[in-house]
PDB file of C-alpha atoms in Angstrom:
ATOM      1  CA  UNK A   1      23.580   6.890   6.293  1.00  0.00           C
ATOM      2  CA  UNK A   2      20.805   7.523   9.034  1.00  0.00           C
ATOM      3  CA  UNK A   3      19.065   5.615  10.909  1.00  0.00           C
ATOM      4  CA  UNK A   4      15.805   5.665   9.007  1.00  0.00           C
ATOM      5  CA  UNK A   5      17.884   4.488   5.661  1.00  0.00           C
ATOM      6  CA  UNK A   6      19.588   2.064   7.603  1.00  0.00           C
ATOM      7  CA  UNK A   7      16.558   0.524   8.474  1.00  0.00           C
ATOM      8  CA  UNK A   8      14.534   0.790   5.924  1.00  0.00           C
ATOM      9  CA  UNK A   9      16.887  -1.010   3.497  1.00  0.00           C
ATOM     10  CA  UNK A  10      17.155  -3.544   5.871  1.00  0.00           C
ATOM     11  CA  UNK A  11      13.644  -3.901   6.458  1.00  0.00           C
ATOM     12  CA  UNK A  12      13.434  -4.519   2.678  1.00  0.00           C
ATOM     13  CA  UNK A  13      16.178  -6.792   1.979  1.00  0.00           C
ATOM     14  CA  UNK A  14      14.942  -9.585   4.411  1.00  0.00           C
ATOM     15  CA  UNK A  15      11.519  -9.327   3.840  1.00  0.00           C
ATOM     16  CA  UNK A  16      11.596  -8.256  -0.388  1.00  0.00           C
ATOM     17  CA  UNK A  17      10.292 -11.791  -0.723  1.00  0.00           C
ATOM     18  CA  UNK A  18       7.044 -11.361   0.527  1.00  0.00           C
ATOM     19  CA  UNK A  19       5.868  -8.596  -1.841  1.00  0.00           C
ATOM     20  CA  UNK A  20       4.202  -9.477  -4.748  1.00  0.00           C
ATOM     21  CA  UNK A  21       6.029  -9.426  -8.302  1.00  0.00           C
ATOM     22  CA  UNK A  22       9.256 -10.155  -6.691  1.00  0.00           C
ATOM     23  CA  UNK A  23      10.426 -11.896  -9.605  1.00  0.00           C
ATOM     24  CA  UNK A  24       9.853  -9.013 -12.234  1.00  0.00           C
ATOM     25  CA  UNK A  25      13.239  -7.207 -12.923  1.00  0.00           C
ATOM     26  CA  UNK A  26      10.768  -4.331 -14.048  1.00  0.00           C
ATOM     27  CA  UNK A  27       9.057  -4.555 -10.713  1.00  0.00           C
ATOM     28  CA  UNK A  28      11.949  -5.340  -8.606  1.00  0.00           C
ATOM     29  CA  UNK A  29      14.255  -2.074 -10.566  1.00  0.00           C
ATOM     30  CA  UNK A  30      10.834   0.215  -9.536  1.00  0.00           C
ATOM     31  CA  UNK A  31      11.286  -0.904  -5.764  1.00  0.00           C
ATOM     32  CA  UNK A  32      15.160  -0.251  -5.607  1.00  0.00           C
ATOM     33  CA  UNK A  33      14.958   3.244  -7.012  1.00  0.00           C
ATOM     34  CA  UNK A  34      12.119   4.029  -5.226  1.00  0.00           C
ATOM     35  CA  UNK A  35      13.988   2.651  -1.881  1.00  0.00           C
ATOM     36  CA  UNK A  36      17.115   4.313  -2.941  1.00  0.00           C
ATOM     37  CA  UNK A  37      15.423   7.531  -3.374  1.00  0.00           C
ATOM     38  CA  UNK A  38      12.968   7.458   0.412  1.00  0.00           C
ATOM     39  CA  UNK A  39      16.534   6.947   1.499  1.00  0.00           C
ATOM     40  CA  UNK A  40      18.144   9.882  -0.063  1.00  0.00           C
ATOM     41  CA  UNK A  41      15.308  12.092   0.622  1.00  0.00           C
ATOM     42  CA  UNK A  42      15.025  11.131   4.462  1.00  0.00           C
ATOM     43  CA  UNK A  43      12.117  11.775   7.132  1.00  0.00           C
ATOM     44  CA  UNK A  44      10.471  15.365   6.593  1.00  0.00           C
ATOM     45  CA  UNK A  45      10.989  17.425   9.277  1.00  0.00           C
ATOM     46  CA  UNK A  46       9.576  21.195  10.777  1.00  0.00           C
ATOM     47  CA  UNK A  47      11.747  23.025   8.187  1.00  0.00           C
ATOM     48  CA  UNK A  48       9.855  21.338   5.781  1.00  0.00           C
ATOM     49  CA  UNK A  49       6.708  23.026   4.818  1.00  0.00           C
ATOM     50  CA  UNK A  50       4.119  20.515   4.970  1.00  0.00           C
ATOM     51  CA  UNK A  51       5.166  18.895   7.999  1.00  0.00           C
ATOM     52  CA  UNK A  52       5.864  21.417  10.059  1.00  0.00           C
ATOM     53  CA  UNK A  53       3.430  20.987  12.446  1.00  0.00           C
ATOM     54  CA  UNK A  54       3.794  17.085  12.431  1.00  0.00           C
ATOM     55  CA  UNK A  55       6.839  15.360  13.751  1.00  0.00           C
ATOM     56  CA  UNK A  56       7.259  11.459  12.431  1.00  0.00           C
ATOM     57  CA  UNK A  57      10.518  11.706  14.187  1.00  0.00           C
ATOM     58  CA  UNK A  58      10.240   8.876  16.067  1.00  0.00           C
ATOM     59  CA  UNK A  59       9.408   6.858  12.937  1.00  0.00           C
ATOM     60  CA  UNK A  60      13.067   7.090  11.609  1.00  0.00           C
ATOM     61  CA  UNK A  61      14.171   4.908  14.781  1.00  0.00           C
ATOM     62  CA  UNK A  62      11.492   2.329  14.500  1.00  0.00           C
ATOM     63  CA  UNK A  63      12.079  -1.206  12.753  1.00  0.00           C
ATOM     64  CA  UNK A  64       9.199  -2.649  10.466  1.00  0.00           C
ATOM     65  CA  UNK A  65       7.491  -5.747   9.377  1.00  0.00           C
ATOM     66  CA  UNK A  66       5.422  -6.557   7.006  1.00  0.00           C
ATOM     67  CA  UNK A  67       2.680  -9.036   7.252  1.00  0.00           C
ATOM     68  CA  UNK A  68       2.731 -12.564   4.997  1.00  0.00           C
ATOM     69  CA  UNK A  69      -0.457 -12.500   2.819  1.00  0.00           C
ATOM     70  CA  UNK A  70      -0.969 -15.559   3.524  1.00  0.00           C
ATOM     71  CA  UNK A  71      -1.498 -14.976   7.051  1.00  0.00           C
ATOM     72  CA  UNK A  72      -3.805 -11.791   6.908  1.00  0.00           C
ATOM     73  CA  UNK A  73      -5.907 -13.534   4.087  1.00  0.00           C
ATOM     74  CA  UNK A  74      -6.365 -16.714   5.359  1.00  0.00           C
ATOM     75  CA  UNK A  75      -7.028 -15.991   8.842  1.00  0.00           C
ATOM     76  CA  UNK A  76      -8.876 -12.737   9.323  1.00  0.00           C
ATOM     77  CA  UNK A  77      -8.996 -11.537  12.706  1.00  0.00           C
ATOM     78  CA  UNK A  78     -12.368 -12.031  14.424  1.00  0.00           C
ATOM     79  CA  UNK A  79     -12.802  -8.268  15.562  1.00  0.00           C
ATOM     80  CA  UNK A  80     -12.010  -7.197  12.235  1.00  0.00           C
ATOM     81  CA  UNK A  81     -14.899  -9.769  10.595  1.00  0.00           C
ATOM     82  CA  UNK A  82     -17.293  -8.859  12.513  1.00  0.00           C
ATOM     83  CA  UNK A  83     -16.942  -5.176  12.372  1.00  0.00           C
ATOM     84  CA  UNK A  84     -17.146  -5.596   8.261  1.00  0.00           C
ATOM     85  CA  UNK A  85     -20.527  -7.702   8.557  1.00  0.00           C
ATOM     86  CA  UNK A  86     -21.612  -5.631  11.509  1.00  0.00           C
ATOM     87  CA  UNK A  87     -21.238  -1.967   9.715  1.00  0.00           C
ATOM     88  CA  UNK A  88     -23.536  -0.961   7.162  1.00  0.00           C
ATOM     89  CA  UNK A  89     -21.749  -0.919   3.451  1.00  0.00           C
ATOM     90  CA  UNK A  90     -22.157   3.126   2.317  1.00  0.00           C
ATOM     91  CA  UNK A  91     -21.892   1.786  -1.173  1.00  0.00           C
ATOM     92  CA  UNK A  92     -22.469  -1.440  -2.972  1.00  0.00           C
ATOM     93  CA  UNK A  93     -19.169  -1.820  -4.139  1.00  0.00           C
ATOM     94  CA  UNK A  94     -16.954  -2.188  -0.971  1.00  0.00           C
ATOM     95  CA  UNK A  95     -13.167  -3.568  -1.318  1.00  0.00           C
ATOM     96  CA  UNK A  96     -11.747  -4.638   1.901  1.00  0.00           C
ATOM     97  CA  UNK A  97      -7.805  -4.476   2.427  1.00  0.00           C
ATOM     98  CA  UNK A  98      -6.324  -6.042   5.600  1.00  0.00           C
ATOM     99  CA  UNK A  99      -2.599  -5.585   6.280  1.00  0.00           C
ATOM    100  CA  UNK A 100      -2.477  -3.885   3.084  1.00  0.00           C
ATOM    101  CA  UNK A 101      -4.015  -6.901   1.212  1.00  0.00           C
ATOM    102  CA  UNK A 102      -7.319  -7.176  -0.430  1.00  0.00           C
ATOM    103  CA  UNK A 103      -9.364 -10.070   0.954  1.00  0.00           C
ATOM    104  CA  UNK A 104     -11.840 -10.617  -1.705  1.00  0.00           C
ATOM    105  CA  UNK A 105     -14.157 -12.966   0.431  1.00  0.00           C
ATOM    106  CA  UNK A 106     -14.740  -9.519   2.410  1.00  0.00           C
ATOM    107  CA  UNK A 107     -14.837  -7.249  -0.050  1.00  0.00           C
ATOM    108  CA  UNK A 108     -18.050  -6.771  -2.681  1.00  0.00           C
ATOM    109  CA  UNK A 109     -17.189  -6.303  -6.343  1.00  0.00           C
ATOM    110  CA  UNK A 110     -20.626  -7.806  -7.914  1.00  0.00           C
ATOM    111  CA  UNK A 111     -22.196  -4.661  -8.533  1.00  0.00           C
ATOM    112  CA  UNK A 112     -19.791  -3.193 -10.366  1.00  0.00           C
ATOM    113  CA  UNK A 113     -21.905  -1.868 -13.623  1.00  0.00           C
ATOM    114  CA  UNK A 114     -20.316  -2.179 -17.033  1.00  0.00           C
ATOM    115  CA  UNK A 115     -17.651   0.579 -18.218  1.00  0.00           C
ATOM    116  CA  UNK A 116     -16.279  -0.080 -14.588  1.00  0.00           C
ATOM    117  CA  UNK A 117     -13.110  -2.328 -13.693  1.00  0.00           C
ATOM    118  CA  UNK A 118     -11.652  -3.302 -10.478  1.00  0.00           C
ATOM    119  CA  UNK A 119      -7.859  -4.496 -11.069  1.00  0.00           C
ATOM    120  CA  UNK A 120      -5.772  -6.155  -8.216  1.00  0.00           C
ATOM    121  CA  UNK A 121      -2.379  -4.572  -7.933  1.00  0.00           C
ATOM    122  CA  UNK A 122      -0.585  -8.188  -6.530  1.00  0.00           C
ATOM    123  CA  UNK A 123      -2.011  -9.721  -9.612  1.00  0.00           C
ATOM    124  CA  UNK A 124      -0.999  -7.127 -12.121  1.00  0.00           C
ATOM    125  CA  UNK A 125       2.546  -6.679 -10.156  1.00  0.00           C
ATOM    126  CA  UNK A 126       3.019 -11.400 -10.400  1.00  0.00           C
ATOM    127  CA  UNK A 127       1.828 -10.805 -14.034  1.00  0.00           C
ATOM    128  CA  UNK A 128       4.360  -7.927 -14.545  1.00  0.00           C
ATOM    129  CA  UNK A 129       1.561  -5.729 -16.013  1.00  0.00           C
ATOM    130  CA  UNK A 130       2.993  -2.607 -17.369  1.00  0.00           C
ATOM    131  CA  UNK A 131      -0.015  -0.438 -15.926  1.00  0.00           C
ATOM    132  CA  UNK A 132       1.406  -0.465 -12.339  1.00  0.00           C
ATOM    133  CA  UNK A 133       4.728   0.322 -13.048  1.00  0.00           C
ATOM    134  CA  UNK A 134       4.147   3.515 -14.947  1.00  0.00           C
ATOM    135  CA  UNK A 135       1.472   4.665 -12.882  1.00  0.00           C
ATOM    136  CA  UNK A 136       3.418   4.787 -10.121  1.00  0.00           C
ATOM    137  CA  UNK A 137       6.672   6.287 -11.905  1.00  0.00           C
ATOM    138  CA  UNK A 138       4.755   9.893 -11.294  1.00  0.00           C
ATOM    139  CA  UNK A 139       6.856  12.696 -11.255  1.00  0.00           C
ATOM    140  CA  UNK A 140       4.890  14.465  -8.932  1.00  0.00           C
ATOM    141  CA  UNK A 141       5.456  12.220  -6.502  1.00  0.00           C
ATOM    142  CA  UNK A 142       9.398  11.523  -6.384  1.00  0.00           C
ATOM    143  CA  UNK A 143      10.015  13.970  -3.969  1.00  0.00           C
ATOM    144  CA  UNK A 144       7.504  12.708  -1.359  1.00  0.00           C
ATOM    145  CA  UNK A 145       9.372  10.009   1.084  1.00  0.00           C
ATOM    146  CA  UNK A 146       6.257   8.335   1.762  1.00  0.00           C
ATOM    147  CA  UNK A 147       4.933   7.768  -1.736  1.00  0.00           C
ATOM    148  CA  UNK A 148       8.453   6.323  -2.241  1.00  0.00           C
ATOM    149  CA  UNK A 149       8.439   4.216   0.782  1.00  0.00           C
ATOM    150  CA  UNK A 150       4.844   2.678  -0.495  1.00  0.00           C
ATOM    151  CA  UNK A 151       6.421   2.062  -4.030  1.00  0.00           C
ATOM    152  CA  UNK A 152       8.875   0.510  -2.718  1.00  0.00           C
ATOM    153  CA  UNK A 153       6.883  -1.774  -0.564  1.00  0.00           C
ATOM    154  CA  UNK A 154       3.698  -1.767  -2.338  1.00  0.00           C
ATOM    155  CA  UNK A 155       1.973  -5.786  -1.841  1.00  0.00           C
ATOM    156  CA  UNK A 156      -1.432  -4.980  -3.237  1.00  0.00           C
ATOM    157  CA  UNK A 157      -4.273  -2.501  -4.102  1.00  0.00           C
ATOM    158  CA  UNK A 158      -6.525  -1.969  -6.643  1.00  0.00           C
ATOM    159  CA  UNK A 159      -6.672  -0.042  -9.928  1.00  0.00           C
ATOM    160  CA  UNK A 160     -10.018   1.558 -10.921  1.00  0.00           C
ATOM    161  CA  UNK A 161     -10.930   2.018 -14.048  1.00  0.00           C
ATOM    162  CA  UNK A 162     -13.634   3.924 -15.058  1.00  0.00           C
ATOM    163  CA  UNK A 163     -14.645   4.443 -19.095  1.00  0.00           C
ATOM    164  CA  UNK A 164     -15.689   8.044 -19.947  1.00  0.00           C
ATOM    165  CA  UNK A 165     -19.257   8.831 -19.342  1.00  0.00           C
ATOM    166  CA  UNK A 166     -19.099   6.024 -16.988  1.00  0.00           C
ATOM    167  CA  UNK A 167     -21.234   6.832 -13.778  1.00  0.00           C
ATOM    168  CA  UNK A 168     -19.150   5.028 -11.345  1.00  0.00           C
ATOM    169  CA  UNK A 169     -21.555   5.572  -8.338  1.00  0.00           C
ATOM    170  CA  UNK A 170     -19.746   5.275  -4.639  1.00  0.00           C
ATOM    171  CA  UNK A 171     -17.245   2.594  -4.027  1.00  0.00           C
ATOM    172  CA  UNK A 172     -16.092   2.251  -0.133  1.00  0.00           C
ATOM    173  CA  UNK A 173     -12.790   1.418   0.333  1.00  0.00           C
ATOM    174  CA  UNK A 174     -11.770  -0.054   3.989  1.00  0.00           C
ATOM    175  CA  UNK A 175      -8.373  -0.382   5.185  1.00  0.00           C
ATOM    176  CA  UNK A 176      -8.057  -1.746   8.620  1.00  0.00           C
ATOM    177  CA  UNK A 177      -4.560  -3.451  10.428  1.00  0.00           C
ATOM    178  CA  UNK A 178      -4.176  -6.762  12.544  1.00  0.00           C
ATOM    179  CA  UNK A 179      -0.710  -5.651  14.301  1.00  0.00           C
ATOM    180  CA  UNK A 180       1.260  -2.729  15.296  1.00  0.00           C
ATOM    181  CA  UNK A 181       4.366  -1.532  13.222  1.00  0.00           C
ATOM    182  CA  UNK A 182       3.788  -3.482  10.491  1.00  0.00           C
ATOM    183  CA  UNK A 183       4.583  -1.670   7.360  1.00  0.00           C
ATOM    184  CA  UNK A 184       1.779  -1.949   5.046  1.00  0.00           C
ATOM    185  CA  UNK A 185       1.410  -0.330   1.168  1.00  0.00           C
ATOM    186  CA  UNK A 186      -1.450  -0.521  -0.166  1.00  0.00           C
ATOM    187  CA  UNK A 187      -2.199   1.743  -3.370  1.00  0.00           C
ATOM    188  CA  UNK A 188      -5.361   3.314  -5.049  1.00  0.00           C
ATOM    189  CA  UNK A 189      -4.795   4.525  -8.390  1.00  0.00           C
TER     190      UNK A 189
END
């Protein structure tokens, strides 16, 4: 097993309690094949096509963390506050994710316009909500490592759903970080 494997499964066996759905066999048998298979497939490399001019090398030796919720909802950095009331929204709908979690007290969801639905992913994954698991069991993406890395640690996100001849406008989507090698997953689907 390499080094990347090694730590990746260990990175998610002491800290597979923080993610959200934990407790759903459906949820928690998504996250070990998706694990199983990020460790199978390994870090891309030059020979590999698309990443041939990129080298995440270094990533393979590195050790992760990922943040508690709690912590990056409850207490949102100050930079990070002000630069959300400080830049101008491009849209009216703005979610804000922070450490891969969406802090709804930041994020603007009120002028959403009927025929338009904003679905948190934690909620849905707690509520074992069938929609996330098979919309991330995509084919086309079970041979990329880092689709199966964010399955596999996937804490929150948002589904949008948007009803056919629906004009769904803009909707700005901000992701920003309060640490350094934390592993964070959000998804947009």
């Amino acid at each position: 097993m390499t080094v990347f494997a090694e730590n990746l499964i260990g990175a998610f066996e002491s800290q597979k309690h923080l993610l959200s759905g934990a407790e759903s066999d459906a949820v928690a048998n998504m996250r070990s094949q998706s694990l199983d298979t990020a460790a199978r497939l390994g870090l891309p490399s030059f020979r590999d096509e698309h990443w041939k001019y990129t080298s995440v090398s270094s990533l393979g030796e590195r050790t992760f963390s990922i943040p508690e919720p709690s912590k990056t909802t409850g207490n949102i950095p100050r930079d990070i506050k002000e630069i959300n009331e400080q830049a101008p929204p491009f849209a009216e709908t703005r979610l804000v994710f922070i450490d891969g979690n969406l802090v709804e007290n930041l994020s603007k969801v009120d002028a959403l316009t009927d025929g338009i639905s904003v679905k948190r992913i934690s909620k849905l994954l707690s509520d074992n909500d069938s929609i996330v698991t098979s919309s991330l069991n995509n084919e086309s993406l079970k041979n990329s490592v880092f689709a199966q890395i964010n399955t596999s640690f996937l804490q929150d996100g948002a589904i949008i759903e948007v009803d056919a001849g629906t004009s769904a406008g803009s909707i700005e989507v901000v992701f920003a970080g309060s640490g350094i090698y934390q592993l964070t997953c959000p998804r947009l689907i």
